[in-house]
Structures are given as C-alpha cells and as structure tokens.
Tab-separated table of C-alpha atoms and ligand atoms in Angstrom:
chain	number	residue	atom	x	y	z
A	155	MET	CA	-0.138	-34.498	8.359
A	156	LYS	CA	-2.458	-31.649	7.437
A	157	ASP	CA	-5.392	-33.015	9.463
A	158	SER	CA	-3.260	-33.384	12.528
A	159	ILE	CA	-2.574	-29.668	12.803
A	160	MET	CA	-5.386	-27.824	11.030
A	161	HIS	CA	-7.844	-28.302	13.891
A	162	LEU	CA	-5.383	-26.547	16.193
A	163	VAL	CA	-5.433	-23.260	14.264
A	164	ARG	CA	-7.490	-20.438	15.788
A	165	SER	CA	-10.704	-20.173	13.772
A	166	ASN	CA	-10.207	-16.488	12.873
A	167	ILE	CA	-6.769	-17.363	11.473
A	168	ALA	CA	-8.061	-20.381	9.555
A	169	THR	CA	-10.454	-18.120	7.644
A	170	LEU	CA	-8.098	-15.126	7.376
A	171	GLU	CA	-7.331	-13.646	3.947
A	172	PRO	CA	-3.666	-12.611	4.313
A	173	TYR	CA	-2.523	-9.168	3.186
A	174	GLN	CA	-1.851	-9.160	-0.543
A	175	SER	CA	1.491	-7.398	-0.323
A	176	ALA	CA	3.063	-6.294	-3.572
A	177	ARG	CA	5.820	-8.876	-3.087
A	178	ARG	CA	3.326	-11.627	-2.358
A	179	ILE	CA	1.331	-10.903	-5.531
A	180	GLY	CA	4.562	-11.249	-7.499
A	181	GLY	CA	4.907	-10.570	-11.214
A	182	ASN	CA	7.913	-10.674	-13.500
A	183	GLY	CA	8.336	-6.962	-13.659
A	184	HIS	CA	11.117	-4.541	-14.185
A	185	THR	CA	8.914	-1.491	-13.639
A	186	TRP	CA	7.511	-1.792	-10.149
A	187	LEU	CA	4.715	0.714	-9.702
A	188	ASN	CA	2.660	-1.292	-7.223
A	189	ALA	CA	4.086	-0.750	-3.746
A	190	ASN	CA	4.551	3.034	-3.525
A	191	GLU	CA	8.249	2.570	-3.018
A	192	CYS	CA	10.627	5.351	-3.915
A	193	PRO	CA	12.198	4.651	-7.342
A	194	ILE	CA	15.374	6.507	-6.412
A	195	SER	CA	17.650	4.743	-3.961
A	196	SER	CA	20.250	6.556	-1.919
A	197	PRO	CA	23.198	4.402	-0.895
A	198	PHE	CA	24.243	3.829	2.712
A	199	THR	CA	27.112	1.938	4.267
A	200	THR	CA	27.721	0.942	7.853
A	201	ASN	CA	30.976	0.972	9.801
A	202	ILE	CA	29.637	-1.351	12.460
A	203	THR	CA	31.579	-4.608	12.452
A	204	SER	CA	30.514	-6.502	15.544
A	205	PHE	CA	27.082	-7.925	16.159
A	206	ASN	CA	27.492	-10.183	19.206
A	207	ARG	CA	25.488	-7.848	21.477
A	208	TYR	CA	21.774	-7.181	21.403
A	209	PRO	CA	20.836	-3.711	20.192
A	210	GLU	CA	19.300	-1.105	22.486
A	211	SER	CA	15.556	-1.631	22.719
A	212	GLN	CA	14.933	1.909	21.517
A	213	PRO	CA	18.227	3.129	20.024
A	214	LYS	CA	18.895	6.545	21.575
A	215	ASN	CA	20.570	8.152	18.549
A	216	LEU	CA	17.777	7.030	16.290
A	217	ILE	CA	15.069	8.297	18.638
A	218	SER	CA	16.800	11.679	19.086
A	219	SER	CA	17.267	12.018	15.338
A	220	TYR	CA	13.594	11.409	14.652
A	221	ALA	CA	12.590	13.646	17.583
A	222	ASN	CA	14.688	16.369	16.033
A	223	TYR	CA	13.072	15.834	12.611
A	224	VAL	CA	9.496	16.109	13.968
A	225	HIS	CA	10.226	18.583	16.803
A	226	LEU	CA	8.969	16.323	19.554
A	227	ALA	CA	10.523	15.047	22.788
A	228	ASN	CA	12.278	11.662	22.825
A	229	ASN	CA	9.613	10.206	25.107
A	230	GLN	CA	6.944	10.918	22.484
A	231	ILE	CA	8.517	8.520	19.982
A	232	LEU	CA	8.567	4.752	19.572
A	233	ALA	CA	10.708	3.155	16.845
A	234	THR	CA	9.091	0.070	15.303
A	235	ARG	CA	9.700	-2.575	12.646
A	236	GLY	CA	7.975	-0.492	9.981
A	237	ALA	CA	4.809	1.520	10.591
A	238	ASP	CA	3.023	-1.818	10.239
A	239	GLU	CA	4.300	-2.894	13.641
A	240	GLY	CA	2.871	0.305	15.148
A	241	ILE	CA	-0.568	-0.541	13.741
A	242	GLU	CA	-0.399	-3.950	15.409
A	243	LEU	CA	1.036	-2.808	18.761
A	244	LEU	CA	-1.785	-0.323	19.244
A	245	ILE	CA	-4.411	-3.022	18.841
A	246	LYS	CA	-2.476	-5.399	21.107
A	247	ALA	CA	-2.166	-2.741	23.804
A	248	PHE	CA	-5.643	-1.256	23.715
A	249	CYS	CA	-8.183	-3.777	22.387
A	250	ASP	CA	-9.584	-6.722	24.323
A	251	PRO	CA	-10.014	-9.637	21.878
A	252	GLY	CA	-13.630	-10.602	21.343
A	253	GLU	CA	-14.730	-7.469	23.169
A	254	ASP	CA	-13.431	-4.214	21.652
A	255	SER	CA	-13.522	-2.820	18.127
A	256	ILE	CA	-11.541	-0.594	15.819
A	257	ILE	CA	-12.982	1.734	13.186
A	258	CYS	CA	-11.447	2.141	9.765
A	259	CYS	CA	-12.730	4.075	6.773
A	260	PRO	CA	-12.442	2.128	3.493
A	261	PRO	CA	-11.271	2.342	0.807
A	262	THR	CA	-8.036	2.552	2.787
A	263	TYR	CA	-4.904	0.657	3.803
A	264	ASP	CA	-5.840	-2.964	4.530
A	265	MET	CA	-3.492	-3.600	7.430
A	266	TYR	CA	-5.712	-1.961	10.066
A	267	ALA	CA	-8.485	-4.473	9.473
A	268	ILE	CA	-6.117	-7.417	8.946
A	269	ASN	CA	-4.225	-6.822	12.192
A	270	ALA	CA	-7.509	-6.490	14.073
A	271	SER	CA	-8.798	-9.759	12.575
A	272	ILE	CA	-5.597	-11.587	13.504
A	273	LEU	CA	-6.029	-10.420	17.097
A	274	ASN	CA	-9.752	-11.269	17.089
A	275	VAL	CA	-10.778	-7.637	17.439
A	276	GLN	CA	-13.910	-6.573	15.607
A	277	VAL	CA	-13.623	-4.144	12.689
A	278	LYS	CA	-16.314	-1.524	12.097
A	279	GLU	CA	-15.932	-0.278	8.557
A	280	ILE	CA	-17.331	3.200	8.009
A	281	PRO	CA	-16.691	4.062	4.358
A	282	THR	CA	-15.583	7.527	3.347
A	283	LEU	CA	-18.037	9.475	1.217
A	284	LYS	CA	-17.877	8.414	-2.408
A	285	GLU	CA	-15.419	10.374	-4.588
A	286	THR	CA	-14.903	13.277	-2.145
A	287	TRP	CA	-13.414	10.692	0.247
A	288	LYS	CA	-14.460	12.780	3.257
A	289	ILE	CA	-14.720	10.881	6.539
A	290	ASP	CA	-18.293	10.240	7.639
A	291	LEU	CA	-18.122	11.948	11.033
A	292	GLU	CA	-21.780	11.457	11.916
A	293	ASN	CA	-21.652	7.769	11.207
A	294	ILE	CA	-18.424	7.435	13.185
A	295	GLN	CA	-19.981	9.272	16.114
A	296	ARG	CA	-22.975	6.902	16.106
A	297	ASN	CA	-20.682	3.854	16.169
A	298	LEU	CA	-18.242	4.610	18.972
A	299	ASN	CA	-19.537	1.980	21.367
A	300	LYS	CA	-16.692	-0.376	22.382
A	301	VAL	CA	-14.356	1.286	19.878
A	302	LYS	CA	-10.813	1.813	21.171
A	303	LEU	CA	-9.019	2.911	18.021
A	304	ILE	CA	-9.972	4.836	14.886
A	305	TYR	CA	-7.478	4.526	12.016
A	306	ILE	CA	-7.366	7.368	9.492
A	307	CYS	CA	-4.821	7.317	6.683
A	308	ASN	CA	-3.700	10.797	5.605
A	309	PRO	CA	-2.933	11.168	2.706
A	310	ASN	CA	-5.114	8.126	2.181
A	311	ASN	CA	-3.797	5.015	0.470
A	312	PRO	CA	-5.017	4.165	-2.218
A	313	THR	CA	-7.135	7.238	-3.055
A	314	GLY	CA	-4.393	9.857	-2.559
A	315	ASN	CA	-6.669	12.455	-0.977
A	316	LEU	CA	-6.072	14.448	2.184
A	317	ILE	CA	-8.516	14.566	5.065
A	318	SER	CA	-8.919	18.214	6.027
A	319	LYS	CA	-7.450	19.386	9.318
A	320	LYS	CA	-10.902	20.638	10.234
A	321	ASP	CA	-12.398	17.139	9.876
A	322	ILE	CA	-9.570	15.560	11.862
A	323	ILE	CA	-9.973	18.130	14.619
A	324	ASN	CA	-13.720	17.503	14.699
A	325	LEU	CA	-13.004	13.804	14.947
A	326	LEU	CA	-10.600	14.459	17.830
A	327	LYS	CA	-13.241	16.550	19.570
A	328	ILE	CA	-16.039	13.984	19.328
A	329	THR	CA	-13.762	11.140	20.464
A	330	LEU	CA	-11.955	12.778	23.403
A	331	GLY	CA	-12.192	10.485	26.433
A	332	LEU	CA	-13.839	7.735	24.366
A	333	THR	CA	-11.336	6.330	21.873
A	334	LEU	CA	-7.868	6.898	20.464
A	335	VAL	CA	-7.420	8.436	17.005
A	336	VAL	CA	-4.548	7.117	14.882
A	337	ILE	CA	-3.468	9.191	11.891
A	338	ASP	CA	-1.321	7.117	9.539
A	339	GLU	CA	1.054	9.637	7.961
A	340	ALA	CA	3.088	7.129	5.908
A	341	TYR	CA	3.019	9.573	2.944
A	342	ILE	CA	2.992	12.886	4.793
A	343	GLU	CA	6.378	14.025	3.409
A	344	PHE	CA	4.632	14.447	0.051
A	345	SER	CA	2.270	17.036	1.627
A	346	SER	CA	4.143	17.914	4.761
A	347	LYS	CA	2.126	20.919	5.855
A	348	TYR	CA	-0.868	18.677	6.514
A	349	SER	CA	0.820	16.755	9.329
A	350	MET	CA	-1.004	16.601	12.652
A	351	VAL	CA	2.226	16.429	14.685
A	352	ASN	CA	1.711	19.923	16.112
A	353	PHE	CA	-1.648	18.851	17.519
A	354	LEU	CA	-0.209	16.187	19.833
A	355	GLN	CA	0.157	18.872	22.495
A	356	TYR	CA	-3.594	19.572	22.463
A	357	TYR	CA	-5.044	16.082	22.095
A	358	PRO	CA	-3.914	13.322	24.507
A	359	HIS	CA	-5.679	10.668	22.420
A	360	LEU	CA	-3.965	11.506	19.114
A	361	ILE	CA	-1.421	9.025	17.713
A	362	ILE	CA	0.588	9.438	14.509
A	363	LEU	CA	2.267	6.695	12.473
A	364	ARG	CA	5.316	7.405	10.321
A	365	THR	CA	7.696	5.351	8.206
A	366	LEU	CA	11.053	5.505	6.440
A	367	SER	CA	9.680	3.225	3.695
A	368	LYS	CA	8.219	5.814	1.340
A	369	ALA	CA	9.719	9.329	0.994
A	370	PHE	CA	12.909	8.267	2.801
A	371	SER	CA	13.385	5.491	0.246
A	372	LEU	CA	14.180	2.816	2.858
A	373	ALA	CA	11.426	0.196	2.542
A	374	GLY	CA	14.112	-2.493	2.714
A	375	ILE	CA	15.252	-1.735	6.250
A	376	ARG	CA	11.799	-1.880	7.889
A	377	CYS	CA	11.755	1.130	10.176
A	378	GLY	CA	8.786	3.187	11.315
A	379	PHE	CA	7.761	5.394	14.200
A	380	THR	CA	4.759	5.894	16.423
A	381	LEU	CA	4.364	9.450	17.726
A	382	ALA	CA	2.121	10.191	20.683
A	383	ASN	CA	2.051	11.622	24.161
A	384	LYS	CA	4.456	9.989	26.573
A	385	GLU	CA	1.778	8.026	28.442
A	386	ILE	CA	0.793	6.197	25.250
A	387	ILE	CA	4.432	5.605	24.260
A	388	SER	CA	5.185	4.006	27.640
A	389	ILE	CA	2.196	1.693	27.263
A	390	LEU	CA	3.415	0.621	23.823
A	391	ASN	CA	6.899	0.074	25.244
A	392	LYS	CA	5.382	-2.610	27.483
A	393	VAL	CA	4.021	-4.516	24.503
A	394	ILE	CA	6.772	-4.220	21.892
A	395	SER	CA	9.266	-7.071	21.560
A	396	PRO	CA	12.561	-6.503	23.425
A	397	TYR	CA	14.803	-5.738	20.430
A	398	PRO	CA	12.651	-4.636	17.492
A	399	ILE	CA	15.308	-2.517	15.730
A	400	SER	CA	18.454	-4.316	14.639
A	401	THR	CA	21.866	-2.681	15.053
A	402	ILE	CA	22.225	-2.200	11.294
A	403	VAL	CA	18.735	-0.760	10.868
A	404	ALA	CA	19.337	1.729	13.680
A	405	ASP	CA	22.613	2.825	12.121
A	406	ILE	CA	21.253	3.312	8.605
A	407	ALA	CA	18.031	4.939	9.789
A	408	THR	CA	20.021	7.389	11.918
A	409	GLN	CA	22.145	8.307	8.888
A	410	ALA	CA	18.968	8.822	6.864
A	411	LEU	CA	17.834	11.378	9.436
A	412	SER	CA	20.972	13.523	9.266
A	413	GLU	CA	20.452	17.092	8.134
A	414	ILE	CA	21.957	16.448	4.705
A	415	ALA	CA	19.988	13.224	4.154
A	416	ILE	CA	16.744	14.997	5.055
A	417	LYS	CA	17.580	17.667	2.480
A	418	LYS	CA	18.079	14.940	-0.120
A	419	MET	CA	14.786	13.340	0.869
A	420	LYS	CA	13.010	16.665	0.405
A	421	SER	CA	14.463	17.152	-3.058
A	422	ARG	CA	13.424	13.595	-3.991
A	423	VAL	CA	9.915	14.439	-2.856
A	424	LEU	CA	9.843	17.570	-5.037
A	425	LYS	CA	11.043	15.519	-7.995
A	426	LEU	CA	8.413	12.812	-7.463
A	427	ASN	CA	5.685	15.426	-7.053
A	428	CYS	CA	6.746	16.884	-10.432
A	429	ASN	CA	6.655	13.436	-12.008
A	430	ARG	CA	3.180	12.962	-10.567
A	431	ASP	CA	1.952	16.191	-12.145
A	432	TRP	CA	3.521	15.228	-15.467
A	433	LEU	CA	1.910	11.785	-15.334
A	434	ILE	CA	-1.500	13.311	-14.589
A	435	ASP	CA	-1.197	15.704	-17.541
A	436	GLU	CA	-0.264	12.856	-19.864
A	437	LEU	CA	-2.994	10.537	-18.610
A	438	LYS	CA	-5.585	13.271	-19.170
A	439	LYS	CA	-4.861	13.038	-22.908
A	440	ILE	CA	-5.592	9.307	-23.079
A	441	SER	CA	-9.089	8.208	-24.009
A	442	LEU	CA	-8.983	4.996	-21.951
A	443	VAL	CA	-8.678	7.114	-18.826
A	444	LYS	CA	-12.041	7.697	-17.225
A	445	LYS	CA	-11.051	9.633	-14.133
A	446	ILE	CA	-7.874	10.666	-12.349
A	447	PHE	CA	-8.254	11.262	-8.644
A	448	ASN	CA	-6.431	14.166	-7.096
A	449	SER	CA	-3.344	12.921	-5.255
A	450	HIS	CA	-1.195	14.324	-2.458
A	451	ALA	CA	1.153	11.351	-2.272
A	452	ASN	CA	3.567	9.353	-4.462
A	453	TYR	CA	0.845	7.424	-6.279
A	454	ILE	CA	-2.308	8.170	-8.216
A	455	LEU	CA	-5.601	6.381	-8.423
A	456	VAL	CA	-6.960	6.163	-11.966
A	457	LYS	CA	-10.273	4.867	-13.220
A	458	PHE	CA	-9.967	3.246	-16.643
A	459	HIS	CA	-12.203	1.961	-19.388
A	460	MET	CA	-11.068	-1.674	-19.804
A	461	TYR	CA	-9.080	-1.542	-16.541
A	462	LYS	CA	-8.602	-5.301	-16.561
A	463	LYS	CA	-7.034	-5.411	-19.966
A	464	ILE	CA	-4.771	-2.483	-19.156
A	465	PHE	CA	-3.629	-4.094	-15.914
A	466	GLN	CA	-3.000	-7.410	-17.645
A	467	LYS	CA	-1.271	-6.073	-20.751
A	468	LEU	CA	1.024	-3.825	-18.720
A	469	TRP	CA	1.769	-6.763	-16.410
A	470	GLU	CA	2.791	-8.832	-19.411
A	471	LYS	CA	5.139	-6.033	-20.432
A	472	GLY	CA	6.733	-5.966	-16.970
A	473	ILE	CA	4.939	-2.848	-15.716
A	474	ILE	CA	3.284	-3.853	-12.469
A	475	LEU	CA	0.428	-1.711	-11.133
A	476	ARG	CA	-1.932	-2.310	-8.220
A	477	ASN	CA	-5.502	-3.356	-8.981
A	478	GLN	CA	-8.088	-1.706	-6.710
A	479	HIS	CA	-11.265	-2.817	-8.506
A	480	HIS	CA	-12.324	-5.141	-5.657
A	481	LYS	CA	-12.404	-2.329	-3.092
A	482	ILE	CA	-15.479	-0.408	-2.063
A	483	ASN	CA	-16.178	2.572	-4.382
A	484	LEU	CA	-13.117	1.817	-6.507
A	485	LYS	CA	-14.620	-0.088	-9.428
A	486	LYS	CA	-12.271	-0.111	-12.452
A	487	CYS	CA	-9.534	1.689	-10.554
A	488	LEU	CA	-5.812	1.010	-10.670
A	489	ARG	CA	-3.247	2.576	-8.369
A	490	ILE	CA	-0.019	3.718	-9.985
A	491	SER	CA	3.074	4.508	-7.921
A	492	ILE	CA	5.095	7.450	-9.172
A	493	GLY	CA	8.288	6.091	-10.692
A	494	SER	CA	11.458	7.604	-12.113
A	495	ASP	CA	11.375	9.735	-15.290
A	496	SER	CA	12.005	6.748	-17.532
A	497	GLU	CA	9.408	4.611	-15.738
A	498	CYS	CA	6.755	7.314	-16.084
A	499	LEU	CA	7.602	7.715	-19.774
A	500	ARG	CA	7.415	3.991	-20.432
A	501	LEU	CA	4.115	3.691	-18.662
A	502	ILE	CA	2.547	6.466	-20.734
A	503	GLU	CA	3.954	5.039	-23.980
A	504	GLU	CA	2.531	1.603	-23.240
A	505	ILE	CA	-0.899	2.924	-22.245
A	506	LYS	CA	-0.969	5.015	-25.427
A	507	ILE	CA	-0.243	1.896	-27.472
A	508	LEU	CA	-3.092	0.083	-25.752
A	509	SER	CA	-5.547	2.903	-26.383
A	510	ASN	CA	-4.838	2.714	-30.108
A	511	ILE	CA	-5.947	-0.897	-30.469
B	42	PLP	C1	3.385	1.498	3.225
B	42	PLP	C2	2.394	1.839	4.287
B	42	PLP	C3	2.611	1.521	5.626
B	42	PLP	C4	3.679	0.575	6.056
B	42	PLP	O1	4.872	1.103	6.181
B	42	PLP	P1	6.094	0.204	6.684
B	42	PLP	O2	6.820	1.189	7.515
B	42	PLP	O3	6.831	-0.204	5.466
B	42	PLP	O4	5.580	-0.934	7.493
B	42	PLP	C5	1.720	1.963	6.575
B	42	PLP	N1	0.635	2.662	6.221
B	42	PLP	C6	0.375	2.953	4.946
B	42	PLP	C7	-0.833	3.720	4.608
B	42	PLP	C8	1.234	2.532	3.934
B	42	PLP	O5	0.928	2.770	2.662
C-alpha cells in the first residue's frame, strides 16, 4: 500500500518537516502557555440559522468593520483563513516555483519558510543580529536577486522584540521596485503604536498581515487579514479560494470588531501587558533564569540554566511551554505565553520549586 503511493509524492513534500504547531506537539496540560493564545475568552453567539447558501467571498460587513478599525479603504483589505493563509497566498501569487525566493530573518515564525518549501520556492535565511535582533539590512540588500517577498515579523515571534520603524523604512527604501515587504503584525495590538499601517500610502510594495487569533482572543475561528494597496489585494483575490470565510466566522468576527468589542480587546491587552511585567519581575528573582528578553507582545523569551529539565518538569505538571532551543541563536531558550493571573502565579510557583532542588 505504502509503496504504491509514496513514489507519487512531490520530492519537496516527501522531505518536508511539517510545522510543529502547539496542538500537534500535544501534551496533557491544563496551563497552555505554548501557543500565544489569549487566556481570557469573550463569549459570542450567532443568530444565523440557515446555512444552505455559500457565504460572500469577502463578506462586506466584515471587510468594512476591519477597514474601520485600521482606517483603510475596503479595497485595501483581504480577509483570510487566519493570517497563515495570507502568508501562503502571497507566495502563491508572486513566486515562481523553482525560480524565485523569499527572505526571512530567523529566529522567527516558521510558517514563512514552511509555506515556501511546500510551494517549492527557495528560502534565503538572513538571521537577525544576535541578541539585539536587528534586521541585517546590508546582508538583505546583497541577497535581493530573485527575491519576491521579504517576511518580517513585528513584534517578532518568538523573541518579542520590535523592529524599529527606521529599519523598516530603510528596508522599504532599498527594496522599492525590487521585492515586496511583508510585515507580520500578528501581535501588533500589544504595541499598537508601532504598526506600519499608516505607511501603506507611501510604499506600494508594503504588505501587512493581521489576525484575530491573538489580542482578539479568537484563535478558534481562524480569521486574519492582509492589508495592502488595492493592486496587491486584487491580485490576491485571484488566488484565494472562492469562499474562504464561513458564514459563522464572518458573523463572529464582525461582532468582535464592534466598537464595544474593540474596547474590551484593548483592556484585555492592558491586562496581559501588566501580567507580562509582573512575570518578568518575578522571573528576575529566580536563579535558574539566565536572561529575559525584552518583549512587546503576549509572550516572553527566557534563557534558563537547565532549560530542558524545566521544560520537562513543567510539562509533567501540566504547564506547557514552547521550547526554542533548536532555533538559531536561541540556545536554552523557552517561550512563555502570558496567561491569566492564576496561570502566571502557578508558573512562578512551580519554577521556584524547581530552583530549590
Ligand atoms: C499566530 C501567528 C500567526 C498566525 O495567525 P492565524 O491568524 O492564527 O493563522 C501568524 N504570524 C505569527 C507571527 C503568529 O505568531
């Protein structure tokens, strides 16, 4: 059975390491601090009762609501099945397989490179500078040949740092007319003044990715947005599947973008940012902690003495973190999502216990 199909698989898929999503890694946890989800859920209901018709391809109310939230025009917005679909659509639309490349700057979100590999598009990895996590502009500039897309994550996952506006603008200047620049703003609500949305009017090759999965607390509905100038959005509209946003998703996402829901989101963000500062203060007192990286998002990257034991022991106690040790420049690092008050407390208590043995 196996032999009769395996030779049919594309060779880049046969050798592909799939994305190690938090759900795929598993664990028997009750304290999930490994997927940067929001620990506080806000309930939604839907009044829609009939589902016999296909949804609108790009639900108008949803698009207008997001346009209103980011102060852009409707034709500058594409709704997608999570920001992840936006990452993929861009490569599908702009990169010739076996010919073009993307640039990404590790340590960063893995899905840029994984989507490129699936589509047989080459990945040029240009690491950020160690510990300052600045993008290596000179190295990027030297490697632009055949590059169609540059993915920058801001704030960066998993390091938590921001890329300065000055560096992003310099990147936009050196790439104008050569490649597109994609800023992944999945966590931007946690540092909202650093968004590049206002720069779309100056840079035709700027693209911004957004999601409802993190600050909006809606990872379960799978809804994201690609923001760009209208020419880019119409190209992506050619490539996206006909009905990417289900009727229920559109309804709930639109509710989540009402004025009152946005207010709630903002207060959740303030709360999580406080929890983050509390967690950092507490971790500073623990001797097993080697270094805490500055974070502008709802997670922190921490370098530990005995990182493996800490990861394992917490796992056994149902506290699930994300191991980053295998990534470039992240030896002995674990990423911790910011949880609720009680989750943060528990985490600190358990790490304290471990540092006493
Ligand atoms: C979580 C995450 C995404 C994916 O968001 P979805 O909308 O849930 O697909 C994209 N980029 C980064 C950096 C993320 O951390």
